[in-house]
Short mmCIF file of C-alpha atoms in Angstrom, two decimals:
data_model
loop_
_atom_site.label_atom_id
_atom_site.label_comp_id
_atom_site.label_asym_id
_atom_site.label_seq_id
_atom_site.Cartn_x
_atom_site.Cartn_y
_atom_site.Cartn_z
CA UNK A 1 14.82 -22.24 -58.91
CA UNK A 2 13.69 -23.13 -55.53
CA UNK A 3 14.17 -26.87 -54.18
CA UNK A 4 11.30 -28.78 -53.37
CA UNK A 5 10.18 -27.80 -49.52
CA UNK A 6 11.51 -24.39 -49.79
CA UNK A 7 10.00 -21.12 -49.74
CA UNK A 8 11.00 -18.27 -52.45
CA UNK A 9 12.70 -15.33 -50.63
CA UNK A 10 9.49 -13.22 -51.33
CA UNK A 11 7.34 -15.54 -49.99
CA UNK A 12 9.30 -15.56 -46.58
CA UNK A 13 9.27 -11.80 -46.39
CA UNK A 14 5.69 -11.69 -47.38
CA UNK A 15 4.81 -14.12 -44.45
CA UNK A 16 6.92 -12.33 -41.96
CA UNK A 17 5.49 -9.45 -42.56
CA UNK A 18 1.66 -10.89 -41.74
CA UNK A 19 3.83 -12.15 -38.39
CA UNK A 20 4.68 -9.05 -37.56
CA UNK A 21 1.29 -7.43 -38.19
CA UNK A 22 -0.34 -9.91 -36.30
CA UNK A 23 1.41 -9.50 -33.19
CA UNK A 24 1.05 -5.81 -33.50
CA UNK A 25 -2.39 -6.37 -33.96
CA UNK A 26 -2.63 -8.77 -31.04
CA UNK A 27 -0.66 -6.30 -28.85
CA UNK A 28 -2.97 -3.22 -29.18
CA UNK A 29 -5.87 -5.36 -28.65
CA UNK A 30 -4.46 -6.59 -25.16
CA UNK A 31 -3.27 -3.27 -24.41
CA UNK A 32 -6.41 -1.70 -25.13
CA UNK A 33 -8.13 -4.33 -23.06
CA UNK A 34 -6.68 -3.51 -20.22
CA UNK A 35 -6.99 0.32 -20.16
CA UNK A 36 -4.51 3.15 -19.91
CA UNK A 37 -2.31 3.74 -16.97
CA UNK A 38 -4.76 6.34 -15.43
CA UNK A 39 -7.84 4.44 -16.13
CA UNK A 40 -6.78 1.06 -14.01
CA UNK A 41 -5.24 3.53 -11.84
CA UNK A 42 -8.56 5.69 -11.50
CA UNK A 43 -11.06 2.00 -11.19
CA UNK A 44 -8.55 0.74 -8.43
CA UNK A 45 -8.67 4.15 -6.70
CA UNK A 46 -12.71 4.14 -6.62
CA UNK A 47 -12.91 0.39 -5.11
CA UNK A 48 -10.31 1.91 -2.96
CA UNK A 49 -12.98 4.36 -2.08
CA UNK A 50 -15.52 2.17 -2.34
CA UNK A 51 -14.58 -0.41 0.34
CA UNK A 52 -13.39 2.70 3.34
CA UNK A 53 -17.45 4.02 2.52
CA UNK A 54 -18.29 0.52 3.23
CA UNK A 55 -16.57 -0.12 5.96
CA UNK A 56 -17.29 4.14 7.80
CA UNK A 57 -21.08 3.58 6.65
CA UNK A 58 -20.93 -0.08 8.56
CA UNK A 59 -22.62 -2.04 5.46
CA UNK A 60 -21.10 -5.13 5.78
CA UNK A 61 -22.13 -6.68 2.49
CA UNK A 62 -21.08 -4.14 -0.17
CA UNK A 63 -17.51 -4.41 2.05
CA UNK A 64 -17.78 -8.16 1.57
CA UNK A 65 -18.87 -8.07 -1.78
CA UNK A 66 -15.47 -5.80 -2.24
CA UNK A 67 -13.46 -8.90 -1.02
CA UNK A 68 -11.45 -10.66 -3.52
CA UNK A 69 -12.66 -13.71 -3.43
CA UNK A 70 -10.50 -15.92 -1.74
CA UNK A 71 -9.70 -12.59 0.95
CA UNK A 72 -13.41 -13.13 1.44
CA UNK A 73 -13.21 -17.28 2.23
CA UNK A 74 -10.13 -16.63 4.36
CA UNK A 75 -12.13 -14.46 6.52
CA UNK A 76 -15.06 -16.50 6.83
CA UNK A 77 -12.82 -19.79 7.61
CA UNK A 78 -10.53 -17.92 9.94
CA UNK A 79 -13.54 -16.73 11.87
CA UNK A 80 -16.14 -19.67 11.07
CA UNK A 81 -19.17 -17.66 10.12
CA UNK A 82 -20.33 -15.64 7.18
CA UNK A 83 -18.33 -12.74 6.04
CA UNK A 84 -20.56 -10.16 7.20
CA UNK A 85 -20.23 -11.39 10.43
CA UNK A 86 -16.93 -12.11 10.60
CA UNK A 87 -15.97 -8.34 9.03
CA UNK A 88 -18.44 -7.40 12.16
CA UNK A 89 -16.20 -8.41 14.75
CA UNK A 90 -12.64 -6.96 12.93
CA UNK A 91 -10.64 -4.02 13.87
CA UNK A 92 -10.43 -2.28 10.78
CA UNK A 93 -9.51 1.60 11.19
CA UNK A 94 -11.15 4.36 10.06
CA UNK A 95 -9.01 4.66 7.24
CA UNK A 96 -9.82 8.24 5.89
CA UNK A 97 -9.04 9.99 2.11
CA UNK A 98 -6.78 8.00 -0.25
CA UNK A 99 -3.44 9.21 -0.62
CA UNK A 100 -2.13 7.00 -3.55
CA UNK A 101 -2.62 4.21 -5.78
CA UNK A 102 0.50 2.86 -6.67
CA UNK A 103 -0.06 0.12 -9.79
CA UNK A 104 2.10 -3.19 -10.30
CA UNK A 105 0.29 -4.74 -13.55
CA UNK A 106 -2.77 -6.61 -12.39
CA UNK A 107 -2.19 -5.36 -8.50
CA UNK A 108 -2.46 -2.01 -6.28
CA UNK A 109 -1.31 -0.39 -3.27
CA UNK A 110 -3.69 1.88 -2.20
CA UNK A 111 -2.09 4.23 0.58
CA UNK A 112 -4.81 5.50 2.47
CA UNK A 113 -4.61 8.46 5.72
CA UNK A 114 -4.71 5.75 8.32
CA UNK A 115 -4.27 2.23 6.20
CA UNK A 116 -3.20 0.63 3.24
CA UNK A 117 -5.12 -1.63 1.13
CA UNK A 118 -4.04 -4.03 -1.41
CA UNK A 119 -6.17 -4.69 -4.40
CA UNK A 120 -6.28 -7.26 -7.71
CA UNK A 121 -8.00 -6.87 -10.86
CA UNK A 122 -10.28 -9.84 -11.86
CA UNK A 123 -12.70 -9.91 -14.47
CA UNK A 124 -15.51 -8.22 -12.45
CA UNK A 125 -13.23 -5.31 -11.53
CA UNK A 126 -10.86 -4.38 -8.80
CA UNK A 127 -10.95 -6.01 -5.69
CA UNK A 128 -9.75 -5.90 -2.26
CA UNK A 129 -6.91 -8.38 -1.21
CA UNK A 130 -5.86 -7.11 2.08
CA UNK A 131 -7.02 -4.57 4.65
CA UNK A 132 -6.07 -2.82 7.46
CA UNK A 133 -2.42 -3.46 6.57
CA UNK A 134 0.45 -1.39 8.53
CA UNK A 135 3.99 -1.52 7.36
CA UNK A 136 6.76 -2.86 8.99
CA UNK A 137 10.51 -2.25 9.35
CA UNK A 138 12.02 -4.16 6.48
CA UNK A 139 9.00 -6.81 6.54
CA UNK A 140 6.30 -7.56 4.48
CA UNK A 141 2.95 -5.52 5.73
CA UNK A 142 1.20 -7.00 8.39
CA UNK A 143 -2.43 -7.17 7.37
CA UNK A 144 -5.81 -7.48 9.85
CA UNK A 145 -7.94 -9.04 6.84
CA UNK A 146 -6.07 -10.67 3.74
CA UNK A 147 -6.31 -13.89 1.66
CA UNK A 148 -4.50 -16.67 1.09
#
């Protein structure tokens, strides 16, 4: 007999077992959420893509609107005028075909023939984060247009 307050073994196995099937549950439904490997890899590749047409084409607001947004407010405070004009008046190279996206959960490295961008994922899609970025010895990149 059980005492008052207490649960009878079956009941407790019973219950763990929804617990388990729950999370399971919840787990597939955040992994599928957020897409294979190769999909997120593949979407951060095209704004990758995206943002160097941009930027060889000269249409300064699809490469704004590629901006993460606070990449994009940094470069309008930094240069005190709209993006569009700010982006305008930056040295970004020519960056040429994308080499490789490398993936860090919700971030990328794209490693392109003459830069490297950095990306984020946000609800709208991938996003730039930093651009025209060159590495350095044992440093962190150093980076003509980034955020905060």
């Amino acid at each position: 007999m059980n005492r008052p307050g207490t649960k009878a073994p079956g009941a407790v196995a019973f219950g763990v077992r929804w617990l388990r099937a729950g999370l399971a549950v919840t787990l597939l439904a955040g992994t599928a959420a957020c897409g294979t490997l190769a999909e997120r890899r593949d979407d951060a590749l095209a704004a990758a893509d995206r943002f160097e047409r941009a930027l060889e084409a000269g249409q300064q607001g699809p490469l704004c609107a590629a901006l993460a947004p606070g990449t994009r407010e940094e470069v309008e405070e930094s240069a005190g005028r709209p993006c569009e004009q700010a982006l305008d008046r930056q040295e970004l190279p020519a960056a040429g075909a994308v080499r490789h996206v490398d993936l860090y959960g919700d971030q990328a490295r794209a490693v392109l023939e003459h830069d490297t961008l950095f990306l984020a994922r946000f609800p709208a899609g991938w996003m730039v984060t930093a651009a025209g970025c060159e590495p350095r010895p044992e440093q962190p990149y150093q980076c003509a247009v980034k955020g905060r």
